[in-house]
Structure formats: C-alpha cells, structure tokens
Coordinates of C-alpha atoms and ligand atoms in Angstrom, one line a residue:
M796 CA 11.0 -62.1 -102.0
Q797 CA 13.2 -59.1 -102.7
G798 CA 16.6 -60.1 -104.0
S799 CA 15.8 -63.8 -104.3
P800 CA 17.3 -65.5 -107.3
D801 CA 15.1 -66.7 -110.2
L802 CA 14.4 -70.3 -109.1
K803 CA 13.2 -73.1 -111.4
P804 CA 9.5 -73.9 -110.9
P805 CA 9.1 -77.1 -108.9
A806 CA 8.3 -80.4 -110.6
P807 CA 4.5 -80.9 -110.9
V808 CA 2.9 -83.1 -108.3
P809 CA 1.8 -86.4 -109.9
P810 CA -1.9 -87.2 -109.9
G811 CA -3.0 -89.2 -106.8
H812 CA 0.1 -88.2 -104.9
V813 CA -0.3 -88.6 -101.2
P814 CA 2.1 -86.5 -99.1
P815 CA 4.3 -89.0 -97.2
A816 CA 4.7 -89.0 -93.4
L817 CA 7.8 -87.4 -92.1
G818 CA 10.6 -89.6 -90.6
L819 CA 13.1 -92.0 -92.2
S820 CA 12.1 -95.2 -94.0
G821 CA 14.1 -98.5 -93.9
D822 CA 16.1 -97.7 -97.0
D823 CA 17.0 -94.3 -95.6
A824 CA 18.5 -96.0 -92.6
I825 CA 21.2 -97.4 -94.9
A826 CA 22.0 -93.9 -96.1
L827 CA 22.3 -92.9 -92.5
G828 CA 25.2 -95.4 -92.1
R829 CA 26.8 -93.7 -95.1
L830 CA 26.5 -90.4 -93.3
S831 CA 29.0 -91.5 -90.6
Q832 CA 31.4 -92.6 -93.4
E833 CA 31.1 -89.1 -95.0
L834 CA 31.8 -87.6 -91.6
A835 CA 34.9 -89.8 -91.1
T836 CA 36.1 -88.9 -94.6
A837 CA 35.6 -85.2 -94.0
W838 CA 37.5 -85.4 -90.7
R839 CA 40.4 -87.2 -92.4
G840 CA 40.2 -84.6 -95.2
F841 CA 40.5 -81.8 -92.7
R842 CA 43.9 -83.1 -91.7
T843 CA 45.3 -82.6 -95.2
A844 CA 46.4 -79.4 -96.8
R845 CA 43.9 -79.4 -99.6
P846 CA 42.5 -76.1 -101.0
D847 CA 40.0 -74.5 -98.7
Q848 CA 37.5 -73.3 -101.2
P849 CA 36.8 -75.4 -104.4
P850 CA 34.9 -73.3 -107.0
I851 CA 31.2 -73.5 -107.4
D852 CA 30.7 -75.9 -110.4
D853 CA 27.9 -76.2 -112.9
A854 CA 26.2 -79.1 -110.9
L855 CA 26.2 -76.9 -107.8
R856 CA 24.8 -74.0 -109.8
G857 CA 22.0 -76.3 -110.9
L858 CA 21.3 -77.2 -107.3
L859 CA 21.3 -73.5 -106.3
A860 CA 18.6 -72.8 -108.9
E861 CA 16.2 -75.4 -107.7
G862 CA 12.8 -74.2 -106.4
L863 CA 11.0 -75.5 -103.3
P864 CA 10.6 -79.3 -103.6
A865 CA 7.0 -80.3 -103.1
H866 CA 7.8 -84.0 -102.7
G867 CA 10.9 -85.7 -101.4
M868 CA 13.8 -87.7 -102.8
P869 CA 15.9 -90.5 -101.3
L870 CA 18.1 -89.5 -98.4
A871 CA 21.2 -90.8 -100.1
T872 CA 20.7 -88.4 -103.1
A873 CA 20.0 -85.4 -100.8
V874 CA 23.1 -86.2 -98.7
D875 CA 25.3 -86.4 -101.8
D876 CA 24.0 -82.9 -102.7
A877 CA 24.6 -81.6 -99.2
M878 CA 28.1 -82.9 -99.3
H879 CA 28.7 -81.1 -102.5
V880 CA 27.5 -77.8 -101.0
L881 CA 29.7 -78.4 -97.9
D882 CA 32.7 -79.2 -99.9
S883 CA 32.3 -76.0 -101.9
S884 CA 32.0 -73.8 -98.8
I885 CA 34.6 -72.0 -96.7
A886 CA 35.0 -74.4 -93.8
Q887 CA 36.6 -73.0 -90.6
A888 CA 37.5 -76.6 -89.5
R889 CA 40.3 -76.9 -92.1
P890 CA 43.8 -76.5 -90.7
R891 CA 44.8 -73.7 -93.1
Y892 CA 41.7 -71.5 -92.4
F893 CA 43.2 -68.5 -90.5
G894 CA 40.4 -66.0 -91.0
F895 CA 38.7 -63.8 -88.3
V896 CA 38.5 -65.9 -85.1
G897 CA 37.7 -69.3 -86.7
G898 CA 37.0 -72.6 -85.3
S899 CA 37.8 -76.3 -85.5
G900 CA 34.5 -78.3 -85.4
L901 CA 36.0 -80.7 -82.8
E902 CA 34.7 -84.2 -83.6
T903 CA 33.4 -84.9 -80.1
G904 CA 31.4 -81.7 -80.3
V905 CA 29.9 -82.8 -83.7
L906 CA 28.7 -86.1 -82.2
A907 CA 27.2 -84.3 -79.2
D908 CA 25.4 -81.9 -81.6
A909 CA 23.8 -84.9 -83.4
L910 CA 22.7 -86.4 -80.1
V911 CA 21.4 -83.1 -78.7
S912 CA 19.5 -82.4 -81.9
S913 CA 18.0 -85.9 -81.8
F914 CA 16.6 -85.4 -78.3
D915 CA 15.6 -81.7 -79.1
I916 CA 15.8 -80.7 -75.4
N917 CA 14.7 -77.1 -74.7
L918 CA 16.6 -75.6 -71.9
A919 CA 14.1 -72.7 -71.6
A920 CA 12.2 -74.8 -69.1
W921 CA 13.5 -77.1 -66.4
S922 CA 14.8 -80.1 -68.2
A923 CA 15.9 -82.4 -65.4
A924 CA 19.4 -83.9 -66.0
A925 CA 20.1 -81.6 -69.0
S926 CA 19.6 -78.5 -66.7
E927 CA 21.9 -80.0 -64.1
I928 CA 24.6 -80.7 -66.7
E929 CA 24.4 -77.1 -68.0
R930 CA 25.0 -76.0 -64.4
Q931 CA 27.9 -78.4 -64.0
T932 CA 29.5 -77.4 -67.3
V933 CA 29.3 -73.7 -66.5
A934 CA 31.2 -74.6 -63.3
W935 CA 33.8 -76.6 -65.2
L936 CA 34.3 -73.8 -67.7
A937 CA 34.6 -71.2 -64.9
S938 CA 37.2 -73.3 -63.2
F939 CA 39.1 -73.8 -66.5
V940 CA 39.5 -70.1 -67.0
G941 CA 39.7 -69.1 -63.4
F942 CA 36.6 -67.0 -63.0
P943 CA 34.5 -67.5 -59.8
A944 CA 31.1 -67.7 -61.4
V945 CA 28.0 -68.4 -59.3
D946 CA 25.6 -68.2 -62.2
G947 CA 25.8 -68.4 -66.0
H948 CA 24.6 -70.3 -69.0
F949 CA 25.4 -71.2 -72.6
T950 CA 24.5 -68.8 -75.4
S951 CA 24.8 -68.6 -79.2
G952 CA 28.1 -66.8 -78.8
G953 CA 30.0 -63.6 -77.8
T954 CA 27.3 -61.3 -79.2
V955 CA 24.5 -62.6 -77.0
S956 CA 26.8 -63.1 -74.0
N957 CA 27.9 -59.4 -74.2
L958 CA 24.3 -58.3 -74.6
T959 CA 23.3 -60.5 -71.6
A960 CA 26.1 -59.1 -69.4
L961 CA 25.5 -55.5 -70.3
S962 CA 21.8 -56.0 -69.7
A963 CA 22.7 -57.2 -66.2
A964 CA 25.0 -54.2 -65.7
R965 CA 22.2 -51.8 -66.7
Q966 CA 19.9 -53.6 -64.3
R967 CA 22.4 -53.2 -61.4
L968 CA 22.8 -49.5 -62.2
L969 CA 19.1 -48.8 -62.8
P970 CA 16.9 -51.3 -60.9
D971 CA 13.7 -49.7 -62.4
V972 CA 14.9 -49.7 -66.0
R973 CA 12.7 -52.6 -67.1
T974 CA 9.6 -50.5 -66.3
S975 CA 10.7 -46.9 -66.6
G976 CA 13.4 -47.2 -69.3
L977 CA 16.2 -44.7 -69.1
A978 CA 13.7 -41.9 -68.4
G979 CA 16.1 -39.2 -69.4
R980 CA 19.1 -40.6 -67.5
R981 CA 22.4 -40.6 -69.3
V982 CA 24.8 -43.6 -68.9
G983 CA 28.4 -44.3 -69.9
V984 CA 30.2 -47.5 -71.1
Y985 CA 34.0 -47.5 -71.1
C986 CA 36.1 -49.6 -73.3
S987 CA 39.1 -49.6 -75.7
V988 CA 39.0 -48.4 -79.3
E989 CA 39.6 -52.0 -80.3
T990 CA 36.5 -53.4 -78.5
H991 CA 34.4 -55.8 -80.6
A992 CA 31.5 -54.2 -82.4
S993 CA 29.1 -56.6 -80.6
V994 CA 29.6 -54.4 -77.5
V995 CA 28.4 -51.3 -79.4
R996 CA 25.5 -53.3 -80.8
A997 CA 24.5 -54.3 -77.2
V998 CA 24.6 -50.7 -76.1
E999 CA 22.4 -49.7 -79.1
L1000 CA 19.9 -52.5 -78.4
L1001 CA 19.7 -51.6 -74.7
G1002 CA 18.4 -48.2 -75.7
I1003 CA 21.5 -46.4 -74.3
G1004 CA 22.7 -45.2 -77.7
S1005 CA 26.2 -45.7 -79.0
D1006 CA 27.1 -42.1 -78.1
A1007 CA 27.4 -43.5 -74.6
V1008 CA 30.4 -45.7 -75.6
R1009 CA 33.7 -44.0 -74.6
A1010 CA 36.2 -45.7 -76.9
L1011 CA 39.4 -45.0 -75.0
P1012 CA 43.1 -44.9 -76.1
L1013 CA 45.5 -47.8 -75.9
R1014 CA 48.9 -48.1 -74.2
S1015 CA 51.9 -49.3 -76.2
D1016 CA 51.0 -53.0 -75.4
R1017 CA 47.6 -52.2 -77.0
G1018 CA 45.7 -52.7 -73.8
V1019 CA 43.4 -49.8 -72.8
D1020 CA 44.9 -47.2 -70.6
P1021 CA 43.3 -47.7 -67.1
G1022 CA 44.1 -44.0 -66.2
A1023 CA 42.1 -42.9 -69.3
V1024 CA 39.2 -45.2 -68.1
A1025 CA 39.3 -43.7 -64.6
D1026 CA 39.4 -40.1 -66.0
A1027 CA 36.5 -40.8 -68.3
I1028 CA 34.3 -42.2 -65.5
D1029 CA 35.1 -39.3 -63.2
A1030 CA 34.5 -36.8 -65.9
D1031 CA 31.1 -38.4 -66.8
R1032 CA 30.1 -38.5 -63.1
A1033 CA 31.0 -34.8 -62.8
A1034 CA 28.7 -34.1 -65.9
G1035 CA 25.8 -36.1 -64.5
V1036 CA 26.3 -39.2 -66.6
L1037 CA 25.9 -42.5 -64.7
P1038 CA 28.8 -44.9 -65.4
M1039 CA 27.2 -48.3 -66.2
A1040 CA 30.1 -50.6 -67.1
V1041 CA 33.7 -50.9 -68.1
V1042 CA 34.1 -53.5 -70.9
A1043 CA 37.6 -55.0 -70.9
T1044 CA 38.6 -57.2 -73.8
A1045 CA 40.7 -60.3 -73.0
G1046 CA 41.9 -61.0 -76.5
T1047 CA 40.9 -58.3 -79.0
T1048 CA 39.8 -59.6 -82.4
L1049 CA 42.1 -57.2 -84.2
T1050 CA 45.4 -58.0 -82.6
G1051 CA 44.8 -60.4 -79.6
A1052 CA 45.6 -57.7 -77.0
V1053 CA 44.5 -58.3 -73.5
D1054 CA 43.4 -55.2 -71.5
P1055 CA 45.0 -54.7 -68.0
L1056 CA 42.3 -56.6 -66.1
D1057 CA 43.7 -56.1 -62.6
A1058 CA 44.1 -52.4 -63.0
L1059 CA 40.7 -52.0 -64.5
A1060 CA 39.2 -54.1 -61.7
G1061 CA 40.8 -51.6 -59.3
V1062 CA 39.3 -48.6 -61.2
C1063 CA 35.9 -50.3 -61.1
A1064 CA 36.1 -51.3 -57.4
E1065 CA 37.0 -47.8 -56.3
R1066 CA 34.1 -46.3 -58.3
G1067 CA 31.5 -49.0 -57.9
V1068 CA 31.2 -49.7 -61.6
W1069 CA 30.4 -53.1 -63.2
L1070 CA 33.4 -54.7 -64.9
H1071 CA 32.6 -57.0 -67.9
V1072 CA 35.3 -58.9 -69.6
D1073 CA 34.8 -59.9 -73.2
G1074 CA 36.9 -63.0 -73.4
A1075 CA 34.8 -64.5 -76.3
Y1076 CA 38.0 -65.2 -78.1
G1077 CA 40.8 -65.1 -75.6
A1078 CA 39.6 -66.3 -72.2
P1079 CA 40.5 -70.0 -72.7
A1080 CA 44.1 -68.9 -72.9
A1081 CA 43.9 -67.9 -69.2
A1082 CA 44.2 -71.7 -68.5
T1083 CA 47.7 -72.0 -70.0
A1084 CA 50.9 -71.4 -68.2
T1085 CA 52.2 -69.1 -71.0
A1086 CA 49.3 -66.7 -71.1
A1087 CA 47.9 -66.9 -67.6
P1088 CA 49.9 -63.8 -66.3
L1089 CA 48.0 -61.6 -68.9
F1090 CA 44.7 -62.5 -67.2
R1091 CA 45.6 -61.4 -63.7
G1092 CA 42.5 -59.7 -62.2
L1093 CA 40.0 -61.7 -64.3
A1094 CA 38.5 -63.2 -61.1
R1095 CA 37.6 -59.7 -59.9
A1096 CA 35.3 -59.0 -62.9
D1097 CA 31.5 -59.0 -62.5
S1098 CA 30.9 -60.9 -65.7
L1099 CA 32.7 -62.8 -68.4
S1100 CA 31.9 -63.8 -72.0
V1101 CA 33.7 -66.9 -73.3
D1102 CA 33.1 -68.8 -76.5
A1103 CA 33.7 -72.6 -76.5
H1104 CA 33.2 -72.4 -80.3
K1105 CA 36.3 -70.3 -80.7
W1106 CA 39.4 -71.3 -78.7
L1107 CA 37.8 -74.4 -77.1
F1108 CA 37.6 -75.8 -80.7
L1109 CA 33.9 -76.9 -80.5
P1110 CA 31.5 -76.4 -83.5
K1111 CA 29.2 -73.4 -83.4
A1112 CA 27.2 -72.3 -81.6
C1113 CA 28.6 -72.7 -78.1
G1114 CA 29.2 -69.5 -76.1
A1115 CA 28.8 -68.8 -72.4
V1116 CA 28.2 -65.9 -70.1
L1117 CA 29.3 -66.1 -66.5
V1118 CA 28.4 -63.8 -63.6
R1119 CA 29.4 -63.4 -60.0
D1120 CA 26.1 -62.1 -58.6
P1121 CA 23.7 -65.0 -58.0
D1122 CA 20.6 -62.7 -58.4
V1123 CA 21.3 -60.3 -61.1
L1124 CA 20.3 -62.4 -64.1
R1125 CA 16.9 -63.2 -62.6
A1126 CA 16.4 -59.5 -61.8
T1127 CA 17.2 -58.7 -65.4
F1128 CA 15.2 -61.3 -67.3
A1129 CA 12.4 -63.0 -65.2
H1130 CA 8.8 -62.5 -66.2
D1131 CA 5.5 -63.9 -64.8
K1132 CA 4.3 -66.4 -67.3
S1133 CA 1.0 -68.2 -67.0
Y1134 CA 2.2 -70.9 -69.4
M1135 CA 5.2 -72.0 -67.5
L1136 CA 4.9 -73.2 -63.9
E1137 CA 7.6 -72.0 -61.5
E1138 CA 8.8 -74.5 -58.9
E1139 CA 11.6 -73.4 -56.6
E1140 CA 13.5 -76.7 -56.8
H1141 CA 13.1 -76.9 -60.6
P1142 CA 13.8 -73.3 -61.8
N1143 CA 13.2 -72.5 -65.5
A1144 CA 16.4 -71.2 -67.0
V1145 CA 14.4 -68.8 -69.2
D1146 CA 14.0 -66.5 -66.1
R1147 CA 17.8 -65.9 -66.3
T1148 CA 18.4 -65.8 -70.0
L1149 CA 17.9 -63.6 -73.0
E1150 CA 16.8 -66.5 -75.3
Y1151 CA 13.6 -68.4 -74.8
S1152 CA 13.9 -71.7 -76.7
R1153 CA 17.5 -72.7 -76.1
P1154 CA 19.3 -75.9 -77.2
F1155 CA 21.4 -78.0 -74.9
R1156 CA 24.7 -76.4 -76.0
A1157 CA 26.4 -77.4 -72.8
L1158 CA 26.5 -81.1 -73.7
K1159 CA 29.2 -80.7 -76.4
L1160 CA 31.6 -79.0 -74.0
W1161 CA 30.7 -81.5 -71.3
L1162 CA 31.3 -84.5 -73.6
A1163 CA 34.5 -83.0 -75.0
L1164 CA 35.9 -82.3 -71.6
R1165 CA 35.1 -85.8 -70.4
V1166 CA 36.6 -87.5 -73.5
H1167 CA 39.8 -85.4 -73.9
G1168 CA 40.3 -83.9 -70.4
A1169 CA 41.1 -80.2 -69.6
D1170 CA 44.9 -80.8 -70.1
A1171 CA 44.4 -81.7 -73.8
F1172 CA 42.6 -78.3 -74.3
R1173 CA 45.4 -76.5 -72.5
G1174 CA 47.9 -78.2 -74.7
A1175 CA 46.2 -77.4 -78.0
I1176 CA 45.9 -73.7 -76.9
E1177 CA 49.5 -73.6 -76.0
R1178 CA 50.3 -75.0 -79.5
N1179 CA 48.3 -72.2 -81.1
L1180 CA 50.2 -69.6 -78.9
A1181 CA 53.5 -71.1 -80.1
Q1182 CA 52.3 -71.1 -83.7
A1183 CA 51.6 -67.3 -83.4
R1184 CA 55.1 -66.8 -82.1
L1185 CA 56.5 -68.9 -84.8
L1186 CA 54.8 -66.9 -87.5
H1187 CA 55.8 -63.6 -85.9
G1188 CA 59.5 -64.8 -85.9
L1189 CA 59.3 -65.9 -89.6
V1190 CA 57.7 -62.6 -90.6
D1191 CA 60.2 -60.5 -88.6
A1192 CA 63.2 -62.4 -90.2
H1193 CA 61.8 -62.1 -93.7
P1194 CA 63.2 -59.4 -96.0
R1195 CA 59.9 -58.8 -97.6
L1196 CA 57.5 -59.1 -94.6
R1197 CA 57.1 -56.9 -91.6
P1198 CA 55.0 -57.5 -88.4
L1199 CA 52.6 -54.6 -87.5
C1200 CA 52.7 -55.4 -83.8
G1201 CA 55.2 -56.7 -81.3
P1202 CA 55.3 -60.4 -80.3
P1203 CA 51.8 -61.7 -80.1
P1204 CA 50.2 -61.8 -76.7
L1205 CA 47.7 -64.5 -77.9
S1206 CA 47.4 -65.9 -81.4
V1207 CA 46.8 -63.1 -83.9
V1208 CA 49.7 -61.9 -86.1
P1209 CA 48.9 -58.9 -88.3
F1210 CA 51.7 -58.2 -90.9
Q1211 CA 52.4 -56.7 -94.3
H1212 CA 54.2 -57.7 -97.4
V1213 CA 56.4 -55.0 -98.7
P1214 CA 56.0 -54.5 -102.5
D1215 CA 59.0 -54.5 -104.9
D1216 CA 58.2 -51.1 -106.3
P1217 CA 58.4 -48.4 -103.7
T1218 CA 55.8 -46.3 -105.5
T1219 CA 53.1 -49.1 -105.1
D1220 CA 50.6 -48.3 -102.3
I1221 CA 51.4 -50.8 -99.6
D1222 CA 47.9 -51.0 -98.3
D1223 CA 46.4 -51.7 -101.7
H1224 CA 49.1 -54.2 -102.3
N1225 CA 48.3 -56.1 -99.1
A1226 CA 44.5 -55.9 -99.7
R1227 CA 45.2 -57.5 -103.2
I1228 CA 47.3 -60.3 -101.6
V1229 CA 44.5 -61.1 -99.2
R1230 CA 41.9 -61.2 -102.1
R1231 CA 44.2 -63.5 -104.1
L1232 CA 44.8 -65.8 -101.2
Q1233 CA 41.0 -66.1 -100.6
E1234 CA 40.3 -66.8 -104.3
D1235 CA 43.1 -69.4 -104.4
G1236 CA 42.1 -71.0 -101.1
R1237 CA 45.4 -72.8 -100.3
V1238 CA 45.5 -70.7 -97.1
W1239 CA 42.5 -68.6 -96.1
V1240 CA 43.2 -65.3 -94.2
A1241 CA 41.3 -62.1 -93.7
S1242 CA 42.6 -58.6 -93.9
A1243 CA 42.3 -56.0 -91.1
V1244 CA 43.2 -52.4 -90.6
V1245 CA 45.7 -51.9 -87.8
D1246 CA 46.6 -48.3 -87.0
G1247 CA 45.4 -47.3 -90.4
R1248 CA 47.5 -49.9 -92.2
T1249 CA 45.9 -52.8 -94.1
A1250 CA 47.3 -56.0 -92.7
I1251 CA 47.2 -59.7 -93.5
R1252 CA 45.8 -61.0 -90.3
P1253 CA 46.1 -64.7 -89.5
C1254 CA 44.6 -66.0 -86.3
F1255 CA 45.4 -69.5 -84.8
V1256 CA 42.5 -71.2 -83.0
N1257 CA 42.5 -74.6 -84.7
F1258 CA 43.8 -77.7 -83.0
R1259 CA 44.5 -79.2 -86.5
T1260 CA 46.9 -76.5 -87.6
T1261 CA 50.5 -77.7 -87.7
D1262 CA 53.7 -75.8 -87.9
D1263 CA 53.9 -76.6 -91.6
D1264 CA 50.6 -75.0 -92.1
V1265 CA 52.0 -71.9 -90.4
R1266 CA 55.0 -71.8 -92.7
A1267 CA 52.6 -72.2 -95.7
I1268 CA 51.3 -68.7 -94.8
V1269 CA 54.6 -67.1 -95.5
D1270 CA 55.1 -69.2 -98.7
E1271 CA 51.7 -68.5 -100.1
V1272 CA 51.8 -64.8 -99.3
C1273 CA 55.1 -64.4 -101.1
R1274 CA 53.9 -66.6 -104.0
V1275 CA 50.7 -64.6 -104.7
A1276 CA 52.5 -61.3 -104.1
E1277 CA 54.7 -61.8 -107.2
Ligands
PLP1474 C1 36.3 -60.4 -78.8 C2 35.0 -60.8 -79.4 N1 33.9 -60.6 -78.8 C3 32.7 -61.0 -79.4 C4 32.7 -61.6 -80.6 C5 31.3 -62.1 -81.1 O1 31.2 -63.5 -81.0 P1 30.1 -64.3 -81.8 O2 30.4 -64.2 -83.2 O3 30.3 -65.7 -81.2 O4 28.8 -63.7 -81.5 C6 33.8 -61.9 -81.2 C7 33.8 -62.7 -82.5 O5 34.9 -62.9 -83.1 C8 35.1 -61.6 -80.7 O6 36.3 -61.8 -81.2

C-alpha cells in the first residue's frame, strides 16, 4: 500500500493452530466489566484540566509498528493497548479542547452507541420500532430548534446533510435531472463568503460545478447581505442561469455569524428559490432565550442541517437533515430495487436518504433527551454562549490581546495576541502561538484566517467547559507567547 509504514511481520502461526470462532469467551467477559471502569475513569478524567495531548511514547510506537495479527490475544491486553492509543490522542471530549467545532462525547450518547452497535440495526430498511423512534426523534429535534419539518433523518453530519438538502433543491428545480443530468442547463447557488466548504463540495458532487457558487459579501455583522443575494439571483436569471438554492449559514464555522434568515426567506419566497439553512453548528442555539432572536425566519426555510454531535454534545456521528416538503426526499432518492420489498405502511428509509446502510443514530439523541430533558441542553448551550462573551470581555480588556470581531453572536471568539516587538509579523506570531499551544496541549485551539488576519480561534461547544477553563485560554496564550 502506498505510503503505509514499514510494519513488523506478524508472528508465525503455530503448527496445528485452529482459527478460533469469533465472539467473547468466559474470561473475556471479566475484561468487559473492566471496560466500564475504564469508561468511568475516562469520564472523570475529562472533568479535570489535564493536558490534552500526551506525547506518543516508545510503547505506543511499538504498537503502531505491529503488522496484521493472524491470531488473537486476550481482550484485557487489547483493551489496555486501546486505552493507551485513546489517551495519546486529541480528544474533543476534554473541557479544554476548543478547536474547530468540537464535541463533548456526552455519556448517555456513548451508552446508546454501545447498545445500538450491539443490536446492529440497519435503518436502510424498515426496522419496526427503530424506524418509528427515528421519526419521533426527528420531530423532537425539529421542535427543539423551531423548524416545522415534515420529513428528515439522521446522517453522518453536516457534510452529508448539506449534500442531501442540495440534492433535494436540485430535484425541485430540475425534476428530470436524475435521468437527463444538467443537459447544458446552468444553475446558481447563493451563499456568503464564509459558507462551510462542505456546501461547495456538495455543489461539486452534484455535477453543478463550483463556478455556480456565488460567494456573496457580508454586512458589518458578518451575515450575508440579502440585497446582494437578491441582485445575484436576478442577474443570473437575466443571463439564463437557473437559481437553485440560497444557502444561509446559522452559525458560521469561522466566526459564529448567523445570516439574516428572515430577510433571506423573503428574497427566496419572492423569487421561488429553495432556502437551505446550514445550522450544523449553530442551530441548537435557536432553542435558547439569548440567541433565539438571531434565528427569526428559520421556520420559513425549505431545509435545515443540524448536528447533534456538535452543539447537542453527543458523540459523533449524529447529524440530521430536516425538510418541509413531504415528497421531495423520495423524489430525489427512491429507486426500484428487486432485493427490497416496498410496503406502503412499512416504508424503507433508504428511498429518502443518500446512504444505504445507516446505523440507528437517532437512539443517542432520543436517550439523551429522555434522560436529561430539553431544558438541560438549553442550559448547557446558554453556558457556552456566556463563556464566549466572558472570553470576548477578557480579551477586550487585556492590554496584549485584541478581538477580531465584535461581541460573539454564538460561541466562537477569534482574537490575536499583540507581540512585544512592533516589527514582528503579527500573523506569524499568532500562528506560532497556536502551534505552541497545540504541542503543549494544556488548552487546544485552532487558528483561522479572519479578514486576512491569523487568529487564535476558540469555539465553545462542550458542556464540561467551566469558566476557569475559559480563563485558562488567556493565561496559556500569554504564557506561550513570551
Ligand atoms: C457550519 C458547518 N457546516 C457543515 C459542517 C460539516 O459538518 P460535519 O463535519 O459533521 O460533516 C461543519 C463542520 O464543522 C460546520 O461548521
């Protein structure tokens, strides 16, 4: 395999060796008990401020050099090794992980994952209660964020949700596209310059070509300018281009900005254009008293992406796509299949989804909402919103730090450290700080380029993060900057 490391040859198979049957033996069951202790220890550990990224030691290097094992070893040994690997990896569940749009690995979700994997349900086909629970959980999620979905399902995340929604928008615009393709027709997709790259990827995969993406300018609040969207649609129509969809972002990855959804819904309604809202990161904040006003107009969109594995704290993968048209997903994805019987009262979800084999992702959100209740999620999101405001205030008041944006609409706070020496390049200086922070691991942040400036960019989407963890960002940035 190209690029694969030089692995040690496997140990020779002993003479007379009979390959064992798969499954656990009696002794292994004892090791299973230990697994739950390891989990409990890990969960306790996640509440402490220990470094995020212990170095890869010699023992781990030995493990990484091992070849394919021909025969097995006791579960306890393999679990020890697996824990070593996990402990030496960058874990988004830790409270001082502030990179990208992270996660939390909520314990109830972890337990649901273990149950779901054990039963290995495949939601491609009608799966009785599991299919009904997916429907119910989609309805709960829709009601939590305030989107009147009549159809939807769980996906691997925002990328697949955005692709699914834009496939539906293409289907609405060009009902013959599945057989005829674009057939020379040119289409346009309208979004802000800060739209997530998965939207561009979706456009590429749909055969539309990324030249069709009109990346439009921002207003001073970093939301896309709805006037620019309207003008771009009108100009395209006049030039014979068919407007396919406006993609609004409700929580941009770069700064957490929310596009003006109500104004965009007006632009789309007047012109008969599909409105998709990419709320993969931000949509859960629509359920909070603080951020709800930013999401006015969300209910007027045609489709919504929302990731429970981001700001609903569940372990990956748990995204969802919600739509308001009851028929469009079926029109987009259904095929005649001789190997899957179709019964009207027991529909196969695969006729409305991009994926075929699909795990029962809904159960982890269903279980978590039942155990904790929606108010606990609302409260945890409110705390993250307050933590972003706390950091913005600390940065603003600090003589050596400066925020790159105004008060955070959601939970991303891009900022810079100002070097002592005015001749030092400030962007290189901040890139260096982020590299040092990542190597050190006491707090883990990513860098980002905001308006051409290299920023330190923490994002708060972890229910374990405390205000002390937020203050540690300022301390650690100043410590490694010296
Ligand atoms: C706004 C937005 N959309 C889409 C995505 C892609 O989501 P995923 O990584 O779950 O596919 C992200 C990821 O951070 C995002 O922030």
